[in-house]
Tab-separated table of N, CA and C in Angstrom:
chain	number	residue	atom	x	y	z
A	88	UNK	N	-5.975	30.239	-9.593
A	88	UNK	CA	-5.026	29.003	-10.208
A	88	UNK	C	-5.341	29.120	-11.426
A	89	UNK	N	-4.138	29.148	-12.396
A	89	UNK	CA	-4.361	28.062	-13.652
A	89	UNK	C	-4.012	27.031	-13.679
A	90	UNK	N	-4.701	26.454	-14.494
A	90	UNK	CA	-4.838	25.033	-14.754
A	90	UNK	C	-3.237	24.349	-15.067
A	91	UNK	N	-2.348	25.346	-15.359
A	91	UNK	CA	-0.958	24.429	-15.164
A	91	UNK	C	0.055	24.613	-13.996
A	92	UNK	N	-0.968	25.221	-12.810
A	92	UNK	CA	-0.487	25.249	-11.295
A	92	UNK	C	-0.584	23.616	-10.749
A	93	UNK	N	0.676	23.201	-10.266
A	93	UNK	CA	-0.111	21.762	-9.696
A	93	UNK	C	-0.363	22.136	-8.001
A	94	UNK	N	-1.487	21.419	-7.877
A	94	UNK	CA	-1.934	21.281	-6.630
A	94	UNK	C	-1.162	20.371	-5.580
A	95	UNK	N	-0.415	21.130	-4.678
A	95	UNK	CA	0.260	20.091	-3.407
A	95	UNK	C	-1.014	18.879	-2.693
A	96	UNK	N	-0.411	17.873	-2.759
A	96	UNK	CA	-1.232	17.090	-2.100
A	96	UNK	C	-2.316	16.221	-2.884
A	97	UNK	N	-2.322	16.809	-4.463
A	97	UNK	CA	-3.201	16.260	-5.308
A	97	UNK	C	-2.651	14.921	-5.875
A	98	UNK	N	-3.742	13.725	-5.637
A	98	UNK	CA	-2.656	12.863	-6.872
A	98	UNK	C	-2.756	12.795	-8.007
A	99	UNK	N	-2.002	11.760	-8.433
A	99	UNK	CA	-1.626	11.299	-10.042
A	99	UNK	C	-3.222	10.841	-10.612
A	100	UNK	N	-3.682	11.672	-12.535
A	100	UNK	CA	-4.092	10.956	-13.152
A	100	UNK	C	-3.703	10.294	-13.584
A	101	UNK	N	-5.228	9.465	-14.589
A	101	UNK	CA	-4.941	8.579	-15.173
A	101	UNK	C	-3.758	8.692	-16.275
A	102	UNK	N	-4.025	10.222	-16.885
A	102	UNK	CA	-2.693	10.444	-18.194
A	102	UNK	C	-1.453	10.530	-17.227
A	103	UNK	N	-1.198	10.618	-16.147
A	103	UNK	CA	-0.061	11.013	-15.655
A	103	UNK	C	0.719	9.422	-15.265
A	104	UNK	N	-0.214	8.289	-15.431
A	104	UNK	CA	0.372	7.301	-14.713
A	104	UNK	C	0.759	6.210	-16.011
A	105	UNK	N	1.339	6.470	-16.902
A	105	UNK	CA	1.927	5.226	-17.897
A	105	UNK	C	2.629	4.498	-17.429
A	106	UNK	N	2.339	3.186	-18.142
A	106	UNK	CA	3.176	2.007	-17.881
A	106	UNK	C	4.467	2.421	-17.817
A	107	UNK	N	5.427	1.909	-16.745
A	107	UNK	CA	6.618	1.660	-16.375
A	107	UNK	C	6.617	3.013	-15.457
A	108	UNK	N	5.658	4.068	-15.263
A	108	UNK	CA	6.012	5.245	-14.056
A	108	UNK	C	6.465	4.592	-13.095
A	109	UNK	N	7.076	5.282	-12.008
A	109	UNK	CA	7.342	4.660	-10.859
A	109	UNK	C	7.357	5.902	-9.936
A	110	UNK	N	7.460	5.241	-8.665
A	110	UNK	CA	7.251	6.254	-7.599
A	110	UNK	C	7.888	5.508	-5.953
A	111	UNK	N	8.434	6.278	-5.301
A	111	UNK	CA	8.527	5.929	-3.922
A	111	UNK	C	8.075	6.543	-2.716
A	112	UNK	N	7.060	5.759	-1.829
A	112	UNK	CA	6.649	6.330	-0.903
A	112	UNK	C	7.734	6.917	0.099
A	113	UNK	N	7.114	7.684	1.079
A	113	UNK	CA	7.949	7.956	2.588
A	113	UNK	C	8.151	6.858	3.676
A	114	UNK	N	8.858	6.597	4.334
A	114	UNK	CA	9.128	5.448	5.132
A	114	UNK	C	8.003	5.586	6.598
A	115	UNK	N	7.864	4.564	6.930
A	115	UNK	CA	6.894	4.383	8.227
A	115	UNK	C	7.081	3.529	9.327
A	116	UNK	N	7.816	3.447	10.665
A	116	UNK	CA	7.894	2.058	11.225
A	116	UNK	C	6.743	1.758	12.030
A	117	UNK	N	7.020	0.697	12.251
A	117	UNK	CA	5.695	-0.123	12.855
A	117	UNK	C	5.808	-0.633	14.023
A	118	UNK	N	5.309	0.070	15.240
A	118	UNK	CA	5.836	0.184	16.644
A	118	UNK	C	4.767	-0.834	16.942
A	119	UNK	N	5.373	-1.222	18.677
A	119	UNK	CA	4.042	-2.010	19.046
A	119	UNK	C	2.831	-1.566	19.797
A	120	UNK	N	2.508	-0.646	19.546
A	120	UNK	CA	1.184	0.241	20.027
A	120	UNK	C	0.475	0.103	18.603
A	121	UNK	N	1.081	0.026	16.991
A	121	UNK	CA	0.769	-0.168	15.773
A	121	UNK	C	-0.047	-1.594	15.839
A	122	UNK	N	0.820	-2.666	16.574
A	122	UNK	CA	0.152	-4.005	16.413
A	122	UNK	C	-0.337	-4.226	17.752
A	123	UNK	N	-0.762	-3.938	18.796
A	123	UNK	CA	-1.440	-4.365	19.973
A	123	UNK	C	-3.009	-3.433	19.402
A	124	UNK	N	-3.125	-2.235	18.962
A	124	UNK	CA	-4.389	-1.673	18.414
A	124	UNK	C	-4.598	-2.443	17.472
A	125	UNK	N	-4.088	-2.493	16.177
A	125	UNK	CA	-4.663	-3.353	14.991
A	125	UNK	C	-5.528	-4.762	15.419
A	126	UNK	N	-4.173	-5.260	16.804
A	126	UNK	CA	-5.022	-6.991	16.849
A	126	UNK	C	-6.361	-6.704	17.184
A	127	UNK	N	-6.691	-5.735	18.390
A	127	UNK	CA	-7.418	-5.470	19.426
A	127	UNK	C	-8.987	-5.032	18.129
A	128	UNK	N	-8.522	-4.172	17.542
A	128	UNK	CA	-9.763	-3.353	16.608
A	128	UNK	C	-10.332	-4.664	15.643
A	129	UNK	N	-9.373	-5.511	15.294
A	129	UNK	CA	-10.160	-6.600	14.703
A	129	UNK	C	-10.193	-7.929	15.184
A	130	UNK	N	-9.584	-8.220	16.357
A	130	UNK	CA	-9.763	-9.139	17.300
A	130	UNK	C	-9.010	-10.382	16.469
A	131	UNK	N	-7.747	-9.692	16.290
A	131	UNK	CA	-7.047	-11.328	15.493
A	131	UNK	C	-6.219	-11.716	15.955
A	132	UNK	N	-6.449	-12.901	16.880
A	132	UNK	CA	-5.962	-13.044	18.503
A	132	UNK	C	-5.087	-14.565	17.934
A	133	UNK	N	-4.713	-14.512	16.805
A	133	UNK	CA	-3.498	-15.590	16.509
A	133	UNK	C	-2.851	-15.629	17.485
A	134	UNK	N	-2.420	-16.292	18.041
A	134	UNK	CA	-1.063	-16.801	19.124
A	134	UNK	C	0.319	-16.077	18.703
A	135	UNK	N	0.387	-16.006	17.650
A	135	UNK	CA	1.828	-15.326	17.149
A	135	UNK	C	1.828	-14.236	17.046
A	136	UNK	N	0.265	-13.388	16.962
A	136	UNK	CA	0.420	-12.134	17.594
A	136	UNK	C	0.203	-11.475	18.745
A	137	UNK	N	-0.204	-12.217	19.200
A	137	UNK	CA	-0.688	-12.097	20.880
A	137	UNK	C	0.078	-12.781	22.015
A	138	UNK	N	0.528	-13.720	21.900
A	138	UNK	CA	1.476	-14.454	23.150
A	138	UNK	C	2.918	-14.067	22.986
A	139	UNK	N	3.529	-12.904	23.788
A	139	UNK	CA	4.927	-12.542	23.868
A	139	UNK	C	5.779	-13.667	24.764
A	140	UNK	N	5.157	-14.603	25.592
A	140	UNK	CA	5.964	-15.576	25.762
A	140	UNK	C	6.506	-16.858	25.818
A	141	UNK	N	5.614	-17.465	24.822
A	141	UNK	CA	5.808	-18.678	24.558
A	141	UNK	C	6.445	-19.026	23.193
A	142	UNK	N	7.183	-18.569	22.449
A	142	UNK	CA	7.355	-18.326	21.473
A	142	UNK	C	8.662	-19.525	21.143
A	143	UNK	N	9.172	-20.234	22.353
A	143	UNK	CA	9.617	-21.413	21.826
A	143	UNK	C	8.929	-22.074	20.721
A	144	UNK	N	9.709	-22.872	19.750
A	144	UNK	CA	9.422	-23.538	18.388
A	144	UNK	C	9.057	-23.075	17.660
A	145	UNK	N	8.714	-22.113	17.789
A	145	UNK	CA	7.972	-20.951	16.951
A	145	UNK	C	9.296	-20.960	15.574
A	146	UNK	N	8.492	-20.781	14.251
A	146	UNK	CA	9.409	-20.577	13.143
A	146	UNK	C	9.635	-18.804	12.622
A	147	UNK	N	8.615	-18.167	13.370
A	147	UNK	CA	8.855	-16.944	13.410
A	147	UNK	C	9.553	-16.066	14.907
A	148	UNK	N	9.888	-15.510	15.412
A	148	UNK	CA	10.323	-14.725	16.527
A	148	UNK	C	10.158	-13.467	16.373
A	149	UNK	N	10.067	-12.924	17.284
A	149	UNK	CA	9.984	-11.334	17.743
A	149	UNK	C	9.087	-11.461	17.573
A	150	UNK	N	8.418	-10.163	17.562
A	150	UNK	CA	6.899	-9.209	17.847
A	150	UNK	C	6.245	-9.359	16.029
A	151	UNK	N	5.977	-10.787	15.570
A	151	UNK	CA	5.398	-10.622	14.275
A	151	UNK	C	4.343	-9.424	13.831
A	152	UNK	N	4.401	-9.237	13.148
A	152	UNK	CA	3.118	-7.846	12.264
A	152	UNK	C	2.437	-8.924	11.142
A	153	UNK	N	1.052	-9.084	11.460
A	153	UNK	CA	-0.025	-9.776	10.200
A	153	UNK	C	0.465	-8.905	9.357
A	154	UNK	N	0.116	-9.826	8.313
A	154	UNK	CA	0.382	-9.528	6.782
A	154	UNK	C	-0.768	-8.298	6.271
A	155	UNK	N	-1.959	-8.498	7.008
A	155	UNK	CA	-3.061	-7.386	6.717
A	155	UNK	C	-2.719	-5.926	7.372
A	156	UNK	N	-2.064	-6.172	8.540
A	156	UNK	CA	-1.641	-4.519	8.912
A	156	UNK	C	-0.297	-3.925	7.762
A	157	UNK	N	0.689	-4.953	7.536
A	157	UNK	CA	1.561	-4.720	6.673
A	157	UNK	C	0.719	-4.170	5.315
A	158	UNK	N	-0.111	-4.408	4.749
A	158	UNK	CA	-0.753	-4.198	3.613
A	158	UNK	C	-1.486	-2.646	4.089
A	159	UNK	N	-2.230	-2.832	5.050
A	159	UNK	CA	-3.146	-1.837	5.146
A	159	UNK	C	-1.897	-0.121	5.674
A	160	UNK	N	-0.706	-0.379	6.279
A	160	UNK	CA	0.454	0.572	6.228
A	160	UNK	C	0.766	1.096	4.567
A	161	UNK	N	0.965	-0.329	3.928
A	161	UNK	CA	1.446	0.513	2.597
A	161	UNK	C	0.361	1.045	1.875
A	162	UNK	N	-0.813	1.000	2.094
A	162	UNK	CA	-2.185	1.574	1.493
A	162	UNK	C	-2.209	2.999	1.898
A	163	UNK	N	-1.616	2.963	2.917
A	163	UNK	CA	-2.076	4.265	3.756
A	163	UNK	C	-0.904	5.405	3.210
A	164	UNK	N	0.273	4.558	2.755
A	164	UNK	CA	1.481	5.303	2.081
A	164	UNK	C	1.268	5.441	0.622
A	165	UNK	N	0.862	5.102	0.294
A	165	UNK	CA	0.121	5.191	-1.253
A	165	UNK	C	-0.744	5.693	-1.347
A	166	UNK	N	-1.398	5.925	-0.814
A	166	UNK	CA	-2.590	6.917	-0.646
A	166	UNK	C	-2.794	7.987	-1.442
A	167	UNK	N	-1.450	9.106	-0.853
A	167	UNK	CA	-1.562	10.336	-1.083
A	167	UNK	C	-1.181	10.548	-3.044
A	168	UNK	N	-0.754	9.297	-3.754
A	168	UNK	CA	-0.711	9.034	-5.330
A	168	UNK	C	-1.798	9.118	-5.583
A	169	UNK	N	-2.744	8.971	-4.903
A	169	UNK	CA	-4.549	8.790	-5.647
A	169	UNK	C	-5.526	9.827	-5.141
A	170	UNK	N	-4.732	10.514	-4.003
A	170	UNK	CA	-5.887	11.511	-3.435
A	170	UNK	C	-6.416	12.235	-4.411
A	171	UNK	N	-8.010	12.184	-4.125
A	171	UNK	CA	-8.753	13.298	-5.323
A	171	UNK	C	-9.334	12.599	-6.615
A	172	UNK	N	-7.934	11.831	-6.654
A	172	UNK	CA	-8.104	11.379	-8.016
A	172	UNK	C	-8.645	9.915	-8.253
A	173	UNK	N	-8.269	8.877	-7.317
A	173	UNK	CA	-8.765	7.589	-7.005
A	173	UNK	C	-10.586	7.691	-7.212
A	174	UNK	N	-10.876	6.741	-8.159
A	174	UNK	CA	-12.193	6.557	-7.858
A	174	UNK	C	-12.649	5.601	-7.200
A	175	UNK	N	-12.085	4.320	-7.138
A	175	UNK	CA	-12.484	3.099	-6.870
A	175	UNK	C	-11.245	1.948	-6.694
A	176	UNK	N	-11.178	1.390	-5.903
A	176	UNK	CA	-10.333	0.216	-5.705
A	176	UNK	C	-11.218	-1.013	-6.304
A	177	UNK	N	-10.396	-1.501	-7.321
A	177	UNK	CA	-11.199	-2.552	-8.092
A	177	UNK	C	-10.654	-4.046	-7.646
A	178	UNK	N	-9.682	-4.427	-6.971
A	178	UNK	CA	-8.961	-5.705	-6.673
A	178	UNK	C	-7.784	-5.833	-6.859
A	179	UNK	N	-7.148	-6.370	-6.312
A	179	UNK	CA	-5.536	-6.952	-6.467
A	179	UNK	C	-5.809	-8.760	-5.776
A	180	UNK	N	-4.222	-8.579	-6.282
A	180	UNK	CA	-3.308	-10.281	-5.691
A	180	UNK	C	-2.221	-9.744	-4.894
A	181	UNK	N	-1.983	-10.592	-4.114
A	181	UNK	CA	-1.296	-10.054	-2.464
A	181	UNK	C	-0.087	-11.493	-2.325
A	182	UNK	N	0.966	-11.244	-2.241
A	182	UNK	CA	1.689	-12.060	-1.989
A	182	UNK	C	2.998	-11.734	-0.866
A	183	UNK	N	2.583	-12.338	0.595
A	183	UNK	CA	3.497	-12.305	1.477
A	183	UNK	C	4.941	-12.994	1.385
A	184	UNK	N	6.027	-12.111	0.925
A	184	UNK	CA	7.526	-12.494	0.947
A	184	UNK	C	8.732	-13.133	1.955
A	185	UNK	N	8.490	-12.305	3.023
A	185	UNK	CA	8.787	-12.636	4.278
A	185	UNK	C	8.391	-11.680	5.377
A	186	UNK	N	8.747	-12.544	6.479
A	186	UNK	CA	8.459	-11.727	7.747
A	186	UNK	C	8.759	-10.285	8.471
A	187	UNK	N	7.950	-9.725	8.726
A	187	UNK	CA	7.897	-8.535	9.458
A	187	UNK	C	7.672	-8.249	10.963
A	188	UNK	N	8.627	-7.693	11.926
A	188	UNK	CA	8.329	-7.370	12.771
A	188	UNK	C	8.517	-5.783	13.468
A	189	UNK	N	7.627	-6.101	14.524
A	189	UNK	CA	7.987	-4.820	15.391
A	189	UNK	C	9.006	-4.021	15.388
A	190	UNK	N	9.503	-3.164	15.051
A	190	UNK	CA	10.525	-1.898	14.965
A	190	UNK	C	10.953	-1.765	13.688
A	191	UNK	N	10.666	-2.638	12.518
A	191	UNK	CA	10.833	-2.638	10.861
A	191	UNK	C	10.399	-1.340	10.560
A	192	UNK	N	10.955	-0.716	9.477
A	192	UNK	CA	10.513	0.545	8.907
A	192	UNK	C	10.385	-0.063	7.273
A	193	UNK	N	8.967	0.651	7.159
A	193	UNK	CA	8.799	-0.519	5.647
A	193	UNK	C	8.350	1.560	4.739
A	194	UNK	N	8.490	1.043	3.777
A	194	UNK	CA	8.478	2.181	2.282
A	194	UNK	C	7.695	1.053	1.109
A	195	UNK	N	6.903	1.863	0.604
A	195	UNK	CA	6.651	1.141	-0.746
A	195	UNK	C	7.290	1.773	-2.204
A	196	UNK	N	7.416	0.740	-2.728
A	196	UNK	CA	7.875	1.091	-4.255
A	196	UNK	C	7.049	0.856	-5.456
A	197	UNK	N	6.750	1.540	-5.976
A	197	UNK	CA	5.542	1.189	-7.079
A	197	UNK	C	5.904	1.513	-8.272
A	198	UNK	N	5.316	0.796	-9.246
A	198	UNK	CA	5.285	0.685	-10.910
A	198	UNK	C	4.288	0.373	-11.275
A	199	UNK	N	4.105	1.184	-12.287
A	199	UNK	CA	2.787	1.153	-13.127
A	199	UNK	C	2.789	-0.221	-13.929
A	200	UNK	N	1.924	-1.017	-13.827
A	200	UNK	CA	2.150	-2.400	-15.036
A	200	UNK	C	0.866	-2.031	-16.005
A	201	UNK	N	0.396	-1.762	-15.316
A	201	UNK	CA	-1.138	-1.540	-16.605
A	201	UNK	C	-1.996	0.034	-16.519
A	202	UNK	N	-2.299	0.652	-17.402
A	202	UNK	CA	-2.778	1.785	-17.948
A	202	UNK	C	-3.459	1.728	-19.150
A	203	UNK	N	-5.127	1.517	-18.988
A	203	UNK	CA	-6.271	1.733	-20.388
A	203	UNK	C	-6.908	2.879	-19.894
A	204	UNK	N	-7.389	3.241	-21.509
A	204	UNK	CA	-8.867	3.893	-20.845
A	204	UNK	C	-10.097	2.935	-19.979
A	205	UNK	N	-10.736	3.386	-19.451
A	205	UNK	CA	-12.114	2.846	-19.201
A	205	UNK	C	-12.924	2.403	-20.327
A	206	UNK	N	-14.065	1.852	-19.823
A	206	UNK	CA	-14.917	1.705	-20.849
A	206	UNK	C	-16.004	2.701	-21.215
A	207	UNK	N	-16.292	3.399	-20.212
A	207	UNK	CA	-17.005	4.293	-20.367
A	207	UNK	C	-16.489	5.896	-19.466
A	208	UNK	N	-16.631	6.985	-19.881
A	208	UNK	CA	-16.278	7.986	-19.278
A	208	UNK	C	-15.016	8.386	-19.450
A	209	UNK	N	-14.921	9.727	-18.586
A	209	UNK	CA	-13.258	10.067	-18.625
A	209	UNK	C	-12.425	9.817	-17.634
A	210	UNK	N	-12.235	8.341	-17.650
A	210	UNK	CA	-11.075	7.606	-16.908
A	210	UNK	C	-10.651	6.845	-17.114
A	211	UNK	N	-9.466	6.085	-16.443
A	211	UNK	CA	-8.697	4.706	-16.671
A	211	UNK	C	-8.554	3.809	-15.720
A	212	UNK	N	-8.300	3.235	-16.093
A	212	UNK	CA	-7.753	1.916	-15.409
A	212	UNK	C	-6.189	1.541	-15.145
A	213	UNK	N	-5.686	1.540	-13.994
A	213	UNK	CA	-4.707	1.441	-13.453
A	213	UNK	C	-4.232	0.317	-12.639
A	214	UNK	N	-3.240	-0.270	-13.122
A	214	UNK	CA	-2.292	-1.443	-11.825
A	214	UNK	C	-1.374	-0.864	-11.972
A	215	UNK	N	-0.479	-1.224	-10.508
A	215	UNK	CA	0.817	-1.072	-10.176
A	215	UNK	C	0.810	-2.294	-9.619
A	216	UNK	N	2.325	-2.684	-9.472
A	216	UNK	CA	2.953	-3.826	-8.386
A	216	UNK	C	3.684	-3.018	-7.526
A	217	UNK	N	2.725	-3.013	-6.506
A	217	UNK	CA	3.025	-2.409	-5.272
A	217	UNK	C	4.308	-3.355	-4.337
A	218	UNK	N	5.616	-3.129	-4.062
A	218	UNK	CA	6.773	-3.444	-2.960
A	218	UNK	C	6.716	-3.087	-1.935
A	219	UNK	N	6.450	-4.065	-0.932
A	219	UNK	CA	6.370	-3.721	0.337
A	219	UNK	C	8.005	-3.691	1.263
A	220	UNK	N	8.880	-2.666	0.925
A	220	UNK	CA	10.739	-3.115	1.671
A	220	UNK	C	10.726	-2.208	2.436
A	221	UNK	N	11.528	-3.866	3.723
A	221	UNK	CA	11.914	-3.024	5.068
A	221	UNK	C	13.311	-2.219	4.734
A	222	UNK	N	13.490	-1.601	5.619
A	222	UNK	CA	14.652	-1.179	6.312
A	222	UNK	C	16.063	-1.442	5.497
A	223	UNK	N	16.201	-3.014	5.340
A	223	UNK	CA	17.124	-3.906	5.353
A	223	UNK	C	17.348	-4.030	3.660
A	224	UNK	N	16.263	-3.298	2.894
A	224	UNK	CA	16.295	-3.423	1.209
A	224	UNK	C	15.472	-4.760	0.915
A	225	UNK	N	15.154	-5.274	1.782
A	225	UNK	CA	14.061	-6.770	1.614
A	225	UNK	C	12.676	-6.665	1.229
A	226	UNK	N	12.224	-7.183	0.193
A	226	UNK	CA	11.038	-6.881	-0.468
A	226	UNK	C	10.118	-7.887	0.449
A	227	UNK	N	9.461	-7.613	1.319
A	227	UNK	CA	8.117	-8.576	2.399
A	227	UNK	C	6.826	-8.808	1.972
A	228	UNK	N	6.792	-7.898	1.213
A	228	UNK	CA	5.552	-7.758	0.577
A	228	UNK	C	4.857	-7.517	-0.748
A	229	UNK	N	4.402	-7.859	-1.937
A	229	UNK	CA	4.262	-7.626	-3.128
A	229	UNK	C	2.423	-7.812	-3.155
A	230	UNK	N	1.854	-6.391	-3.632
A	230	UNK	CA	0.487	-6.664	-4.027
A	230	UNK	C	0.393	-5.677	-5.514
A	231	UNK	N	-0.637	-5.784	-6.533
A	231	UNK	CA	-1.012	-5.136	-7.278
A	231	UNK	C	-2.090	-4.584	-7.701
A	232	UNK	N	-2.868	-3.538	-7.239
A	232	UNK	CA	-3.873	-3.394	-7.238
A	232	UNK	C	-4.050	-2.577	-8.563
A	233	UNK	N	-5.583	-3.199	-8.685
A	233	UNK	CA	-6.330	-2.439	-9.988
A	233	UNK	C	-7.228	-0.881	-9.368
A	234	UNK	N	-6.826	0.158	-10.030
A	234	UNK	CA	-7.817	1.414	-9.500
A	234	UNK	C	-8.581	2.249	-10.397
A	235	UNK	N	-9.529	2.579	-10.406
A	235	UNK	CA	-10.493	3.162	-11.528
A	235	UNK	C	-9.861	4.776	-10.717
A	236	UNK	N	-9.176	5.284	-12.213
A	236	UNK	CA	-8.144	7.043	-11.520
A	236	UNK	C	-9.000	7.612	-12.587
A	237	UNK	N	-9.414	8.858	-12.006
A	237	UNK	CA	-9.972	10.058	-12.794
A	237	UNK	C	-9.130	10.349	-13.715
A	238	UNK	N	-9.844	11.213	-14.671
A	238	UNK	CA	-9.281	11.855	-16.223
A	238	UNK	C	-8.689	13.546	-15.878
A	239	UNK	N	-7.879	13.758	-16.430
A	239	UNK	CA	-7.468	15.021	-16.157
A	239	UNK	C	-8.623	15.997	-16.782
A	240	UNK	N	-9.220	15.232	-18.035
A	240	UNK	CA	-10.516	15.755	-18.418
A	240	UNK	C	-11.686	15.732	-17.773
A	241	UNK	N	-11.770	14.959	-16.952
A	241	UNK	CA	-12.965	14.814	-15.646
A	241	UNK	C	-12.700	15.887	-15.050
A	242	UNK	N	-11.814	16.850	-14.412
A	242	UNK	CA	-11.408	17.334	-13.256
A	242	UNK	C	-11.651	19.076	-14.237
A	243	UNK	N	-11.535	19.202	-15.346
A	243	UNK	CA	-11.830	20.293	-15.883
A	243	UNK	C	-13.319	20.904	-15.914
């Protein structure tokens, strides 16, 4: 395979992620099984997530999804963009904008907001603004991960 052939499933290299570059992920519906499995896996036993009967008086109705689960699904949807090229996750800010419930379908709309060479080696630092959007077009979560991403020069 020559160097000009794109490998399907290969994430973006640092040089392919300039400020302003945007992409959208596939969508995923959050199911009751997803919620129950997540709650049991991490033992997230807050009443709002585990009690389906006493919802009277709650600010949030329905089977509310923890922000941690929503973020985890978002990262899974974004993962192909850094498949084999992402070297490290360095940190982020996260802001939950609206509730998400079982049955909602989400996707991620990402925009590169920072892209610069790393201080050492053939790689770069890339920060994106990732908006998690539901089926109604509402942004329910925003996070801004900073990643260390491989350079094309490093792959050669």
